[in-house]
């Protein structure tokens, strides 16, 4: 839908066509129409001209005016005037804020080395492609999230790189501007939805509505999820996998497909490497045994394997659940193998390799300019000496090693932090008590956000107000298209876009990384590979490069232009030479979760329920708790408990219950539902209460309900990617009167 | 006068709440009141491999079918933004005809 106008007058409103991309969340890039009057946002609607979302819009963007104009919104730079955590702030000028930040980071750099400053990121924001570059200008390579094992997206990305050469996605026509009508596209006969609930979470550049549209056109579903999601309830086969055993499930599927010879022999012969070795490994994991491990009936698991392999085409869409197991990288390895050996790779309606649109890269995790850092700086990237896969895969640090280093100060202390677009303490931080202690040791912390969060309250010395997306210009390169975010309103107070902040601050440290004068210059630089400027993109509107299938036959997947996949052998590496070279297992395997019914039977007696967390609801992670029309839909943190289990424990719907394990205890409100297995519970995450007192010890009441307190850091797989997060043990019991 | 209504295909309503919030924003409806409200039916098990779990948005007495929008040729806010594109606005007679050939549909004719 190129060359549609991007601004017009309508019925007393100015309407600006734009692309939604943080803040506030999420990872996507939906087309929106921003209705404004006198420089103020009045309402938001979905843009029916944008092929990405075709007019559909989530509650969070619909409620955007409330997010922008909420009385708690940060409007000016502020500095801390009391003790950390007291909540005493004073308004300052941008100049004073920048001067202080520059002075304090330079002091830390001189004393301990610039790598003693770490930059904390959140997830999928319109700042992560630049945030690393600010850090590199400061002189530190340490850009990091606080989620153990970088267990969100990164394990998938790393594993796909080691097997297929690049990230892959289910093909739901999203590469085409004319979407489902495109003559080259085919409706998937079968879609496997694995460890993701996209109709609620819309994760990783993928909208749940695309699955729904495929269903309307006849796609059948296999849903692999430990919860009965809406998609699971509509699936032909729902595999209720025991949390933490996705790897065994994947091996079981492969066993059936290989043993029953349901694979595409020609593709295997021509385009895969190591099929025999994979087959030997898989034979050690017979479906019968895998079914027992996963708590799924064998015939059901086998039926799913047959349905997936026999449907043409079949697509698999994978989510975060597979990342949150310590052998998750190898689960993804199996998934890449499944898509390849069944001949579903790079075919219409199968799985396709995801490359940046027109070569425009907005990396989700740091990276822009990382390799311009001197070797002497890069070698300080935390954890890269321990995890070579991390060092070769993603220019981000290991959170598990960082946390240890914060406490041991070995090989160097961590003394400064830059927290941008992440409310890490109640949300991304696994085991937040340890992170809390670590960050309390900082000499200086600066933060950028829309609101004062528990993280800011606890740690920050200087806070900068960030712009929301209608307050800025930007670019979204959302895998399948390029489109512009167009500034539509007057900024609230003195807020600035993350890009403007990073540019203005970056220039003070190292102009080599930030040679540009204005934000638009940076956007033009970003767009260079596409051969257009920001203004040209703005005029063109959402721009789609389209996709050719079977690009491996046409020399379109490798930088050298040769045919094949972008791997050392040019084939899909079922035996990964890359992992082998790094000293890791080149073939998939599965390990039981660190704590569970099999691994720790004694502990399981004491804590007889498996705990999962992280299920998305009406909010985006820890955001939106102060937005009235969203909060009223989900007013309190709830834990899902099977009615049979609740009955045994004397818990009623709506009771507050303690959730306790070997680490800690928290409380949430019981919701009795057969969505979960009787032997597991699913606890809300990311909660804080903007209406409660901010100053310590309250920190907006987040500690009491924070399910990450029950999860260990450091239960990481051999590659450093993936950790046991969605699979720990716990027990529950009713909160007694007087305990709240 | 032609009566207008909302046809909802609840085979594919995913329960995302967009209709509720779009309506509240459009008509400035306060917390605790709704112009359209989602109902959840289920989940419960019907048979070994079959589950009941449906969502149906139900317009309330605050629903005007977005007269102010439709008279300008726009869709009601809930229909415009529906994530699963399962809501249709039109004359009830036409919508009823569409219903005849389909299952899991419900037609509302708000006051």
Short mmCIF file of C-alpha atoms in Angstrom, two decimals, chain A residues 102-349:
data_model
loop_
_atom_site.label_atom_id
_atom_site.label_comp_id
_atom_site.label_asym_id
_atom_site.label_seq_id
_atom_site.Cartn_x
_atom_site.Cartn_y
_atom_site.Cartn_z
CA UNK A 102 28.82 12.80 31.52
CA UNK A 103 30.81 13.74 34.61
CA UNK A 104 29.81 10.69 36.63
CA UNK A 105 30.35 8.14 33.87
CA UNK A 106 33.74 9.69 33.07
CA UNK A 107 34.71 9.47 36.75
CA UNK A 108 33.75 5.81 36.86
CA UNK A 109 35.60 5.16 33.60
CA UNK A 110 38.78 6.72 34.91
CA UNK A 111 38.63 4.84 38.16
CA UNK A 112 37.53 1.38 37.06
CA UNK A 113 37.44 1.37 33.26
CA UNK A 114 34.40 2.25 31.16
CA UNK A 115 33.33 -1.42 31.05
CA UNK A 116 32.40 -0.94 34.73
CA UNK A 117 29.28 0.76 33.36
CA UNK A 118 26.51 -1.55 32.15
CA UNK A 119 23.52 -0.67 30.02
CA UNK A 120 20.28 -2.43 30.85
CA UNK A 121 17.82 -3.11 28.08
CA UNK A 122 14.26 -4.30 28.06
CA UNK A 123 12.67 -6.07 25.16
CA UNK A 124 11.87 -5.23 21.56
CA UNK A 125 11.91 -1.45 21.87
CA UNK A 126 12.59 1.39 19.49
CA UNK A 127 15.84 2.11 21.24
CA UNK A 128 17.61 -1.20 21.40
CA UNK A 129 19.18 -0.74 17.98
CA UNK A 130 20.80 2.49 19.26
CA UNK A 131 21.27 1.86 22.96
CA UNK A 132 24.37 -0.27 22.44
CA UNK A 133 25.85 2.51 20.33
CA UNK A 134 25.55 4.98 23.21
CA UNK A 135 27.28 2.48 25.47
CA UNK A 136 30.02 1.95 22.89
CA UNK A 137 30.51 5.72 22.76
CA UNK A 138 30.90 5.72 26.54
CA UNK A 139 33.48 2.97 26.01
CA UNK A 140 31.68 -0.05 27.46
CA UNK A 141 30.68 -3.16 25.50
CA UNK A 142 28.28 -4.27 28.23
CA UNK A 143 24.71 -4.09 27.04
CA UNK A 144 22.60 -6.63 28.90
CA UNK A 145 19.20 -7.79 30.06
CA UNK A 146 18.69 -9.30 33.49
CA UNK A 147 16.84 -12.42 32.35
CA UNK A 148 18.83 -15.56 33.13
CA UNK A 149 20.35 -17.16 30.03
CA UNK A 150 19.10 -14.31 27.81
CA UNK A 151 16.11 -16.66 27.68
CA UNK A 152 13.88 -14.68 25.38
CA UNK A 153 14.31 -14.80 21.62
CA UNK A 154 18.13 -14.95 21.86
CA UNK A 155 18.31 -18.77 22.27
CA UNK A 156 16.05 -19.17 19.24
CA UNK A 157 18.05 -16.68 17.20
CA UNK A 158 21.36 -18.27 18.15
CA UNK A 159 20.19 -21.79 17.47
CA UNK A 160 18.68 -20.93 14.08
CA UNK A 161 21.94 -19.22 13.13
CA UNK A 162 23.81 -22.42 14.01
CA UNK A 163 21.49 -24.65 11.99
CA UNK A 164 19.64 -22.82 9.20
CA UNK A 165 21.88 -19.75 9.13
CA UNK A 166 19.19 -17.23 10.11
CA UNK A 167 16.00 -16.74 12.10
CA UNK A 168 12.91 -18.41 10.69
CA UNK A 169 9.21 -17.67 10.97
CA UNK A 170 5.94 -19.29 9.99
CA UNK A 171 4.82 -17.93 6.61
CA UNK A 172 1.37 -16.44 7.12
CA UNK A 173 1.67 -14.20 4.03
CA UNK A 174 3.18 -11.39 6.08
CA UNK A 175 5.87 -10.74 3.47
CA UNK A 176 3.32 -9.58 0.92
CA UNK A 177 1.54 -6.24 0.85
CA UNK A 178 -1.54 -7.97 -0.59
CA UNK A 179 -1.32 -10.59 2.13
CA UNK A 180 -3.68 -13.59 1.90
CA UNK A 181 -4.62 -12.74 -1.69
CA UNK A 182 -1.07 -13.02 -2.97
CA UNK A 183 -0.99 -15.68 -5.71
CA UNK A 184 2.46 -16.98 -4.69
CA UNK A 185 1.42 -17.70 -1.12
CA UNK A 186 -0.29 -20.84 0.10
CA UNK A 187 -2.43 -21.36 3.17
CA UNK A 188 -0.56 -23.65 5.57
CA UNK A 189 -2.44 -26.92 5.81
CA UNK A 190 -1.12 -27.29 9.33
CA UNK A 191 0.37 -24.78 11.76
CA UNK A 192 2.24 -25.84 14.86
CA UNK A 193 1.99 -23.17 17.56
CA UNK A 194 4.74 -24.00 19.99
CA UNK A 195 5.16 -22.35 23.39
CA UNK A 196 3.50 -19.11 22.38
CA UNK A 197 0.04 -17.59 22.57
CA UNK A 198 0.26 -15.04 19.77
CA UNK A 199 -3.41 -14.01 19.81
CA UNK A 200 -2.71 -12.41 23.19
CA UNK A 201 1.02 -11.68 23.14
CA UNK A 202 1.74 -10.83 19.47
CA UNK A 203 5.42 -11.55 20.04
CA UNK A 204 8.60 -11.26 17.97
CA UNK A 205 7.27 -9.41 14.90
CA UNK A 206 4.38 -11.83 14.63
CA UNK A 207 0.68 -11.02 15.04
CA UNK A 208 -1.75 -13.60 16.37
CA UNK A 209 -4.41 -12.38 13.96
CA UNK A 210 -2.37 -13.89 11.09
CA UNK A 211 -2.94 -17.33 12.62
CA UNK A 212 -6.65 -16.57 12.93
CA UNK A 213 -6.80 -15.56 9.27
CA UNK A 214 -5.08 -18.82 8.30
CA UNK A 215 -7.61 -20.72 10.43
CA UNK A 216 -10.43 -18.97 8.59
CA UNK A 217 -8.84 -20.20 5.38
CA UNK A 218 -8.64 -23.78 6.57
CA UNK A 219 -5.36 -24.21 8.47
CA UNK A 220 -5.47 -26.93 11.12
CA UNK A 221 -3.57 -26.43 14.33
CA UNK A 222 -1.26 -28.45 16.52
CA UNK A 223 -0.73 -26.50 19.72
CA UNK A 224 2.12 -27.34 22.07
CA UNK A 225 1.48 -25.52 25.31
CA UNK A 226 1.26 -26.47 28.96
CA UNK A 227 -1.80 -24.19 29.18
CA UNK A 228 -5.09 -24.57 27.39
CA UNK A 229 -4.93 -21.37 25.37
CA UNK A 230 -7.74 -20.29 23.07
CA UNK A 231 -5.68 -21.66 20.18
CA UNK A 232 -5.19 -24.97 22.05
CA UNK A 233 -8.95 -25.24 22.54
CA UNK A 234 -9.36 -24.93 18.77
CA UNK A 235 -6.48 -27.20 17.82
CA UNK A 236 -6.85 -30.55 16.12
CA UNK A 237 -4.17 -31.77 18.49
CA UNK A 238 -3.23 -30.07 21.75
CA UNK A 239 -0.08 -31.39 23.38
CA UNK A 240 -0.12 -30.37 27.03
CA UNK A 241 3.61 -30.60 27.56
CA UNK A 242 5.07 -30.84 31.05
CA UNK A 243 6.85 -27.51 31.60
CA UNK A 244 10.56 -27.83 30.95
CA UNK A 245 10.35 -30.80 28.58
CA UNK A 246 9.89 -29.21 25.16
CA UNK A 247 13.23 -30.70 24.15
CA UNK A 248 12.03 -34.25 24.77
CA UNK A 249 8.84 -33.49 22.86
CA UNK A 250 10.83 -32.23 19.88
CA UNK A 251 13.03 -35.34 19.84
CA UNK A 252 9.91 -37.52 20.06
CA UNK A 253 8.39 -35.83 17.00
CA UNK A 254 11.63 -36.32 15.06
CA UNK A 255 11.74 -39.98 16.09
CA UNK A 256 8.36 -40.71 14.54
CA UNK A 257 9.09 -38.73 11.38
CA UNK A 258 12.49 -40.33 10.79
CA UNK A 259 11.50 -43.88 11.77
CA UNK A 260 8.36 -43.81 9.64
CA UNK A 261 10.28 -42.14 6.81
CA UNK A 262 7.87 -39.22 6.65
CA UNK A 263 10.62 -36.85 5.56
CA UNK A 264 11.42 -35.25 2.21
CA UNK A 265 14.29 -37.44 0.97
CA UNK A 266 15.29 -35.14 -1.84
CA UNK A 267 15.60 -32.07 0.37
CA UNK A 268 17.44 -34.06 3.03
CA UNK A 269 19.87 -35.42 0.45
CA UNK A 270 20.51 -32.12 -1.29
CA UNK A 271 20.20 -29.45 1.35
CA UNK A 272 20.94 -30.87 4.79
CA UNK A 273 24.18 -31.81 6.49
CA UNK A 274 24.48 -34.57 9.10
CA UNK A 275 21.14 -36.33 8.67
CA UNK A 276 22.60 -39.75 9.55
CA UNK A 277 24.18 -38.44 12.72
CA UNK A 278 20.94 -36.72 13.67
CA UNK A 279 19.02 -39.95 13.00
CA UNK A 280 21.35 -41.87 15.32
CA UNK A 281 20.90 -39.28 18.04
CA UNK A 282 17.13 -39.23 17.60
CA UNK A 283 16.96 -43.04 17.73
CA UNK A 284 18.28 -42.79 21.28
CA UNK A 285 15.13 -40.81 22.09
CA UNK A 286 12.23 -43.08 21.11
CA UNK A 287 8.80 -41.50 21.10
CA UNK A 288 7.56 -43.88 23.80
CA UNK A 289 10.16 -42.62 26.24
CA UNK A 290 9.73 -38.99 25.17
CA UNK A 291 5.98 -39.27 25.67
CA UNK A 292 6.53 -40.46 29.24
CA UNK A 293 8.89 -37.58 29.95
CA UNK A 294 6.50 -34.97 28.60
CA UNK A 295 3.34 -36.43 30.24
CA UNK A 296 1.74 -36.67 26.79
CA UNK A 297 0.15 -39.95 25.63
CA UNK A 298 2.43 -41.64 23.09
CA UNK A 299 -0.28 -42.03 20.44
CA UNK A 300 -1.07 -38.33 20.67
CA UNK A 301 2.56 -37.32 20.26
CA UNK A 302 2.95 -39.70 17.31
CA UNK A 303 -0.28 -38.44 15.75
CA UNK A 304 1.01 -34.88 15.94
CA UNK A 305 4.27 -35.90 14.25
CA UNK A 306 2.36 -37.60 11.43
CA UNK A 307 -0.07 -34.73 11.00
CA UNK A 308 2.76 -32.19 10.84
CA UNK A 309 4.85 -34.24 8.41
CA UNK A 310 2.03 -35.28 6.11
CA UNK A 311 0.39 -31.85 5.77
CA UNK A 312 1.74 -29.78 2.91
CA UNK A 313 2.68 -27.11 3.60
CA UNK A 314 3.18 -27.11 7.36
CA UNK A 315 4.48 -24.20 9.39
CA UNK A 316 5.87 -23.96 12.91
CA UNK A 317 5.71 -20.79 14.97
CA UNK A 318 7.83 -20.95 18.10
CA UNK A 319 7.73 -18.79 21.19
CA UNK A 320 9.56 -17.97 24.37
CA UNK A 321 8.69 -21.16 26.26
CA UNK A 322 11.35 -23.14 24.42
CA UNK A 323 13.94 -20.49 25.35
CA UNK A 324 13.18 -20.91 29.03
CA UNK A 325 14.72 -24.35 29.40
CA UNK A 326 18.42 -24.91 29.79
CA UNK A 327 18.62 -27.12 26.70
CA UNK A 328 16.30 -24.79 24.78
CA UNK A 329 18.93 -24.13 22.12
CA UNK A 330 18.74 -27.82 21.24
CA UNK A 331 14.95 -27.81 21.22
CA UNK A 332 15.16 -25.09 18.60
CA UNK A 333 17.79 -27.18 16.80
CA UNK A 334 15.17 -29.96 16.58
CA UNK A 335 12.55 -27.49 15.36
CA UNK A 336 14.87 -26.31 12.58
CA UNK A 337 15.39 -29.98 11.72
CA UNK A 338 11.65 -30.64 11.68
CA UNK A 339 10.96 -27.78 9.27
CA UNK A 340 13.87 -28.80 7.03
CA UNK A 341 13.55 -32.56 6.74
CA UNK A 342 9.82 -32.38 6.09
CA UNK A 343 10.49 -30.10 3.13
CA UNK A 344 8.74 -27.12 4.69
CA UNK A 345 11.71 -24.78 4.60
CA UNK A 346 11.42 -21.78 2.30
CA UNK A 347 8.17 -22.91 0.75
CA UNK A 348 4.93 -20.87 0.60
CA UNK A 349 2.96 -21.47 3.79
#
